Amino acid sequence: MALAVGMRVLTRSLLRPWVRGPGATPGRTGPVAGGGDCVRCFGSPRVLVEPDPAAGFAVMKMRNPPVNSLSLEFLTEMLISLEKLESDKAFHAIIITSDCPGIFSAGLDLKEMCGRDPTHYAEYWKAVQELWLRFYLSHLVVISAINGVSPAGGCLLALSSDYRVLADNPKYAIGLNETLLGIVAPFWFKDTLVNTVGHRVAERALQLGLLFPPAEALRVGMVDQVVPEDQVQSAARSVLAQWLAIPGHARQLTKTLMRKPTADRLLKERDADIQNFVRFISRDAIQKALRTYLEKLKQKKS
Ligand SMILES: CCCCC/C=C\C/C=C\C/C=C/C(=O)SCCNC(=O)CCNC(=O)[C@H](O)C(C)(C)COP(=O)(O)OP(=O)(O)OC[C@H]1O[C@@H](n2cnc3c(N)ncnc32)[C@H](O)[C@@H]1OP(=O)(O)O
């Protein structure tokens, strides 16, 4: 409920045509990051959407610096942008990528899960569920152009796409590392990984909290392609052509056939999953583990 209200408010206030630069007129052509003009870009503070309706796709750029952590506001903005693209018949695909150098997404925002009250945890978890459900089941072709590190929730987002292109940089590790934080990947994170890499690879990766560098990620099937860093976006665009050449209804029905049983499991147990999360995350031991982890991240700097 709170999420629905939040989304309505954000839709009104944030989903405006995006034009950079002071004095720019909403809805007109404007410059975008990296140079060049963007015809009718739109978005919100944390999500920039560069549409190419003639080509049938849009690039969704995450820009929630410093690390694209999936805060409640950021999740909501991503959902709104996705919804907007899904409801426009001009779009058949999106490429999701990051505007934060070296980081695809640091995953769920630890500050949303630490030192807050149960109502907040429930609201947050509902938004996380919603993001996964919407991306996992989207009728659009979703390609991840992974141009940075993507642990845990960042990896889940990538795994929810139909195809993953990863930049070949040894720092850009990807995986569900929850156990390293002393927390447990929920069953639908686990199912998404199993559906991608198979049971044995997932079992080992989940228990050890493995973060796979590019060559390993490709070997186990966590990503579909590894390309030089400066070719991630062009490779994602090239592969899109293949996906868009397939009759849309046949591809969409096939995607649903493949993914619905996994999504249905969460849909059937959604409230119980929220309660479970709230109970788990509220435990003193878990709160302590998260605080220690955040502290470690801070100390790393000094
Ligand atoms: C049995 C019942 C089960 C029920 C289920 C219950 C529970 C499961 C719940 C949830 C699943 C969890 C999923 C997740 O996604 S948890 C998040 C996991 N993410 C990580 O482990 C990544 C942590 N971050 C890093 O490793 C690094 O930051 C980085 C991404 C590699 C980037 O490194 P870099 O050196 O570039 O930056 P900094 O480390 O200096 O970070 C900058 C700044 O950002 C803050 N930060 C980093 N990550 C997060 C985050 N995920 N959330 C919030 N904030 C983050 C970091 O603390 C720094 O902040 P500062 O204030 O110091 O500037």
Coordinates of C-alpha atoms and ligand atoms in Angstrom, one line a residue:
M1 CA 0.0 0.0 0.0
A2 CA 2.7 2.4 1.1
L3 CA 4.7 1.4 -2.0
A4 CA 1.7 2.1 -4.2
V5 CA 1.2 5.5 -2.7
G6 CA 4.9 6.3 -2.9
M7 CA 4.9 5.3 -6.5
R8 CA 1.9 7.5 -7.4
V9 CA 3.6 10.5 -5.8
L10 CA 6.9 9.8 -7.4
T11 CA 5.2 9.3 -10.8
R12 CA 3.7 12.7 -10.7
S13 CA 6.8 14.4 -9.4
L14 CA 9.7 12.6 -11.0
L15 CA 8.7 11.2 -14.3
R16 CA 9.3 14.2 -16.3
P17 CA 11.1 14.4 -19.7
W18 CA 14.8 14.5 -18.8
V19 CA 16.9 17.3 -20.2
R20 CA 20.2 18.2 -18.8
G21 CA 21.5 21.7 -18.3
P22 CA 20.1 24.8 -16.7
G23 CA 17.2 26.4 -18.5
A24 CA 16.6 23.3 -20.6
T25 CA 13.0 22.8 -21.8
P26 CA 11.4 19.6 -20.7
G27 CA 10.7 17.2 -23.6
R28 CA 13.1 18.8 -26.0
T29 CA 16.3 17.3 -27.2
G30 CA 19.2 17.7 -24.7
P31 CA 22.7 16.6 -24.1
V32 CA 23.4 13.4 -22.3
A33 CA 26.2 11.9 -20.2
G34 CA 29.1 11.0 -22.5
G35 CA 28.2 13.6 -25.0
G36 CA 25.8 13.6 -27.9
D37 CA 22.2 14.5 -28.1
C38 CA 19.4 12.6 -26.5
V39 CA 16.0 12.8 -28.2
R40 CA 13.3 12.9 -25.5
C41 CA 15.3 11.4 -22.7
F42 CA 13.3 11.2 -19.5
G43 CA 13.7 9.8 -16.0
S44 CA 14.1 10.8 -12.5
P45 CA 16.9 11.9 -10.2
R46 CA 18.4 8.4 -10.0
V47 CA 17.4 6.8 -13.3
L48 CA 18.1 8.2 -16.7
V49 CA 16.2 6.7 -19.6
E50 CA 17.5 7.3 -23.1
P51 CA 14.8 6.1 -25.5
D52 CA 15.3 5.1 -29.1
P53 CA 11.7 4.5 -30.1
A54 CA 12.7 4.1 -33.8
A55 CA 14.9 1.2 -32.9
G56 CA 12.3 -0.1 -30.3
F57 CA 14.4 0.1 -27.2
A58 CA 15.6 2.3 -24.4
V59 CA 18.7 2.4 -22.3
M60 CA 18.0 2.7 -18.6
K61 CA 21.0 4.1 -16.7
M62 CA 21.2 3.7 -13.0
R63 CA 22.8 6.6 -11.3
N64 CA 22.5 6.5 -7.6
P65 CA 26.0 7.4 -6.6
P66 CA 28.3 6.4 -5.1
V67 CA 27.5 2.7 -5.6
N68 CA 23.9 2.4 -7.0
S69 CA 22.8 0.8 -3.8
L70 CA 19.1 -0.2 -4.2
S71 CA 17.5 2.2 -1.8
L72 CA 13.7 2.4 -1.5
E73 CA 13.6 5.6 -3.5
F74 CA 15.9 4.2 -6.2
L75 CA 13.9 1.0 -6.5
T76 CA 10.7 3.0 -6.8
E77 CA 12.2 5.2 -9.5
M78 CA 13.4 2.1 -11.5
L79 CA 9.9 0.6 -11.2
I80 CA 8.3 3.7 -12.5
S81 CA 10.7 4.0 -15.5
L82 CA 10.2 0.3 -16.3
E83 CA 6.4 0.7 -16.1
K84 CA 6.5 3.7 -18.4
L85 CA 8.5 1.8 -21.0
E86 CA 6.3 -1.3 -20.7
S87 CA 3.2 0.7 -21.3
D88 CA 4.5 2.3 -24.5
K89 CA 4.0 0.1 -27.5
A90 CA 7.1 1.7 -29.2
F91 CA 9.4 -0.2 -26.9
H92 CA 10.2 -3.9 -27.1
A93 CA 13.5 -3.9 -25.1
I94 CA 15.6 -2.2 -22.6
I95 CA 19.3 -2.2 -21.9
I96 CA 20.0 -1.7 -18.2
T97 CA 23.4 -0.3 -17.3
S98 CA 25.1 2.0 -14.8
D99 CA 26.1 5.6 -14.8
C100 CA 28.4 5.1 -11.8
P101 CA 32.0 4.3 -12.9
G102 CA 33.1 0.8 -12.0
I103 CA 29.9 -0.1 -10.2
F104 CA 26.9 -1.8 -11.8
S105 CA 25.1 -2.0 -8.4
A106 CA 26.3 -2.7 -4.9
G107 CA 23.0 -4.5 -4.3
L108 CA 20.4 -3.8 -1.6
D109 CA 20.9 -0.7 0.4
L110 CA 22.3 -1.9 3.7
K111 CA 21.1 1.3 5.4
E112 CA 17.5 0.3 4.5
M113 CA 18.0 -3.0 6.4
C114 CA 19.9 -1.7 9.4
G115 CA 18.6 0.2 12.5
R116 CA 15.1 0.8 11.1
D117 CA 11.7 -0.4 12.3
P118 CA 9.7 -3.4 11.2
T119 CA 7.2 -1.3 9.2
H120 CA 10.1 0.1 7.2
Y121 CA 11.7 -3.3 6.7
A122 CA 8.3 -4.6 5.4
E123 CA 7.9 -1.7 3.0
Y124 CA 11.4 -2.0 1.7
W125 CA 11.2 -5.8 1.2
K126 CA 7.9 -5.4 -0.7
A127 CA 9.7 -2.9 -3.1
V128 CA 12.6 -5.4 -3.5
Q129 CA 10.1 -8.2 -4.4
E130 CA 8.3 -5.9 -6.8
L131 CA 11.5 -4.9 -8.6
W132 CA 12.4 -8.6 -9.1
L133 CA 9.0 -9.6 -10.2
R134 CA 8.6 -6.8 -12.7
F135 CA 12.1 -7.2 -14.2
Y136 CA 12.0 -11.0 -14.2
L137 CA 8.6 -11.2 -15.9
S138 CA 8.8 -8.1 -18.1
H139 CA 7.4 -8.6 -21.6
L140 CA 10.3 -6.4 -22.8
V141 CA 13.6 -8.0 -23.7
V142 CA 15.9 -7.0 -20.9
I143 CA 19.6 -6.9 -21.6
S144 CA 22.1 -6.1 -18.8
A145 CA 25.2 -4.2 -19.9
I146 CA 27.2 -4.9 -16.7
N147 CA 29.9 -2.2 -16.5
G148 CA 31.0 -2.7 -12.9
V149 CA 30.9 -4.8 -9.9
S150 CA 27.5 -6.4 -9.0
P151 CA 27.2 -8.2 -5.7
A152 CA 24.0 -9.7 -4.2
G153 CA 21.0 -7.5 -5.2
G154 CA 23.1 -6.1 -8.1
C155 CA 23.6 -9.6 -9.3
L156 CA 19.9 -10.4 -8.8
L157 CA 19.0 -7.5 -11.1
A158 CA 21.4 -8.8 -13.7
L159 CA 20.1 -12.3 -13.4
S160 CA 16.6 -11.1 -13.9
S161 CA 17.5 -10.0 -17.4
D162 CA 17.2 -12.1 -20.5
Y163 CA 20.9 -11.7 -21.5
R164 CA 24.0 -10.4 -19.7
V165 CA 27.1 -8.8 -21.2
L166 CA 29.9 -8.2 -18.7
A167 CA 32.9 -5.8 -19.1
D168 CA 36.2 -7.7 -19.0
N169 CA 37.7 -6.1 -15.9
P170 CA 39.0 -8.3 -13.1
K171 CA 37.4 -5.9 -10.6
Y172 CA 33.9 -6.5 -11.9
A173 CA 32.9 -9.5 -9.9
I174 CA 29.4 -10.8 -9.9
G175 CA 27.6 -13.1 -7.5
L176 CA 25.3 -13.6 -4.6
N177 CA 27.6 -13.0 -1.7
E178 CA 25.0 -12.8 1.1
T179 CA 26.6 -15.4 3.3
L180 CA 29.7 -13.2 3.5
L181 CA 27.6 -10.6 5.2
G182 CA 26.1 -13.2 7.6
I183 CA 22.7 -13.1 5.8
V184 CA 20.9 -15.6 3.7
A185 CA 19.8 -15.2 0.0
P186 CA 16.0 -15.6 0.0
F187 CA 14.6 -18.5 -1.9
W188 CA 13.7 -16.4 -5.0
F189 CA 17.3 -15.1 -5.3
K190 CA 18.4 -18.7 -5.0
D191 CA 15.8 -19.9 -7.6
T192 CA 16.9 -17.2 -10.0
L193 CA 20.5 -18.3 -9.7
V194 CA 19.7 -22.0 -10.1
N195 CA 17.6 -21.2 -13.2
T196 CA 20.7 -19.5 -14.6
V197 CA 23.7 -21.6 -13.7
G198 CA 22.2 -24.9 -12.5
H199 CA 21.8 -26.5 -9.0
R200 CA 25.4 -27.5 -8.3
V201 CA 27.1 -24.3 -9.3
A202 CA 24.4 -22.3 -7.4
E203 CA 24.7 -24.5 -4.3
R204 CA 28.5 -23.9 -4.1
A205 CA 28.3 -20.3 -5.1
L206 CA 25.6 -19.5 -2.5
Q207 CA 27.1 -21.2 0.4
L208 CA 30.6 -19.7 -0.2
G209 CA 29.2 -16.3 -1.2
L210 CA 31.3 -16.5 -4.4
L211 CA 31.8 -13.4 -6.4
F212 CA 32.9 -14.5 -9.9
P213 CA 35.4 -12.4 -11.9
P214 CA 34.5 -12.1 -15.6
A215 CA 36.2 -15.3 -17.0
E216 CA 34.7 -17.4 -14.2
A217 CA 31.3 -15.8 -14.5
L218 CA 31.3 -16.7 -18.2
R219 CA 32.5 -20.2 -17.5
V220 CA 29.7 -21.0 -15.1
G221 CA 27.0 -19.3 -17.1
M222 CA 26.4 -16.4 -14.8
V223 CA 26.9 -14.1 -17.8
D224 CA 26.4 -14.8 -21.5
Q225 CA 29.2 -12.7 -22.9
V226 CA 32.4 -11.0 -21.7
V227 CA 33.7 -8.1 -23.9
P228 CA 36.4 -5.4 -23.6
E229 CA 35.2 -2.7 -21.3
D230 CA 34.7 -0.1 -24.0
Q231 CA 32.5 -2.4 -26.0
V232 CA 29.9 -3.3 -23.4
Q233 CA 27.2 -1.0 -24.7
S234 CA 27.8 -1.7 -28.3
A235 CA 27.8 -5.5 -27.6
A236 CA 24.5 -5.2 -25.8
R237 CA 23.0 -3.3 -28.7
S238 CA 24.3 -5.9 -31.2
V239 CA 22.8 -8.8 -29.3
L240 CA 19.5 -7.0 -29.0
A241 CA 19.1 -7.1 -32.8
Q242 CA 19.0 -10.9 -32.5
W243 CA 16.3 -10.9 -29.7
L244 CA 14.2 -8.3 -31.5
A245 CA 14.2 -10.3 -34.7
I246 CA 12.1 -13.0 -33.0
P247 CA 8.3 -12.6 -33.3
G248 CA 7.4 -10.8 -30.1
H249 CA 4.4 -12.8 -29.0
A250 CA 6.2 -16.1 -29.4
R251 CA 9.2 -14.9 -27.4
Q252 CA 7.1 -13.4 -24.7
L253 CA 5.0 -16.5 -24.2
T254 CA 8.1 -18.6 -24.1
K255 CA 9.7 -16.3 -21.5
T256 CA 6.5 -16.6 -19.4
L257 CA 6.5 -20.4 -19.8
M258 CA 10.1 -20.5 -18.5
R259 CA 9.8 -18.0 -15.7
K260 CA 6.3 -18.0 -14.3
P261 CA 6.7 -21.1 -12.1
T262 CA 9.6 -19.4 -10.3
A263 CA 7.7 -16.1 -10.0
D264 CA 4.5 -17.8 -8.9
R265 CA 6.3 -19.3 -5.9
L266 CA 7.0 -15.8 -4.5
L267 CA 3.6 -14.5 -5.6
K268 CA 1.9 -17.3 -3.6
E269 CA 4.0 -16.6 -0.5
R270 CA 4.6 -12.9 -0.8
D271 CA 3.3 -11.8 2.6
A272 CA 4.9 -14.7 4.3
D273 CA 8.2 -13.8 2.6
I274 CA 7.9 -10.3 3.9
Q275 CA 7.2 -11.5 7.5
N276 CA 10.1 -13.9 7.2
F277 CA 12.4 -11.1 6.1
V278 CA 11.3 -8.7 8.8
R279 CA 11.8 -11.4 11.5
F280 CA 15.2 -12.4 10.1
I281 CA 16.5 -8.9 9.6
S282 CA 15.3 -7.6 13.0
R283 CA 17.3 -10.2 14.9
D284 CA 20.0 -8.7 17.1
A285 CA 22.7 -11.0 15.6
I286 CA 21.8 -10.0 12.1
Q287 CA 21.7 -6.3 12.9
K288 CA 25.1 -6.7 14.5
A289 CA 26.5 -8.5 11.4
L290 CA 25.2 -5.8 9.1
R291 CA 26.6 -3.0 11.3
T292 CA 30.0 -4.7 11.4
Y293 CA 29.9 -5.2 7.6
L294 CA 29.1 -1.5 7.0
E295 CA 31.8 -0.5 9.5
K296 CA 34.3 -2.7 7.5
L297 CA 33.3 -0.9 4.3
K298 CA 34.1 2.4 6.0
Q299 CA 37.4 1.2 7.5
K300 CA 38.6 0.0 4.1
K301 CA 38.9 3.6 3.1
S302 CA 41.2 4.6 6.0
Ligands
LIG1 C1 16.2 -17.7 6.2 C2 15.4 -16.5 6.0 C3 15.9 -15.6 4.9 C4 15.1 -14.4 4.7 C5 15.9 -13.4 3.9 C6 16.6 -12.5 4.8 C7 17.6 -11.7 4.5 C8 18.2 -11.5 3.2 C9 18.2 -10.1 2.9 C10 18.7 -9.6 1.9 C11 19.6 -10.1 0.8 C12 20.6 -9.1 0.6 C13 21.0 -8.6 -0.6 C14 22.0 -7.6 -0.7 O1 22.1 -7.0 -1.8 S1 22.9 -7.0 0.6 C15 24.1 -5.9 -0.1 C16 25.4 -6.7 -0.6 N1 26.3 -5.8 -1.1 C17 27.6 -5.8 -0.9 O2 28.1 -6.7 -0.2 C18 28.5 -4.8 -1.5 C19 29.1 -3.9 -0.4 N2 29.9 -2.9 -1.1 C20 31.1 -3.1 -1.5 O3 31.6 -4.2 -1.6 C21 31.8 -1.9 -2.1 O4 31.2 -0.7 -1.6 C22 31.8 -1.8 -3.6 C23 30.4 -2.0 -4.2 C24 32.7 -2.9 -4.2 C25 32.4 -0.5 -4.1 O5 33.6 -0.2 -3.5 P1 34.2 1.2 -3.5 O6 35.6 1.1 -2.9 O7 34.1 1.9 -4.8 O8 33.2 2.1 -2.5 P2 33.1 2.0 -1.0 O9 33.2 0.6 -0.5 O10 34.0 3.0 -0.4 O11 31.6 2.5 -0.8 C26 31.2 3.9 -0.9 C27 30.1 4.2 0.0 O12 28.9 3.4 -0.3 C28 28.5 2.6 0.9 N3 28.0 1.3 0.4 C29 28.6 0.4 -0.3 N4 27.8 -0.6 -0.5 C30 26.6 -0.3 0.0 C31 25.3 -1.0 0.1 N5 25.1 -2.2 -0.4 N6 24.4 -0.4 0.8 C32 24.6 0.8 1.4 N7 25.7 1.5 1.3 C33 26.7 0.9 0.7 C34 29.8 2.4 1.6 O13 29.5 2.2 3.0 C35 30.4 3.8 1.5 O14 29.7 4.7 2.3 P3 30.5 5.9 3.0 O15 29.5 6.5 3.9 O16 31.6 5.3 3.9 O17 31.0 6.8 1.9

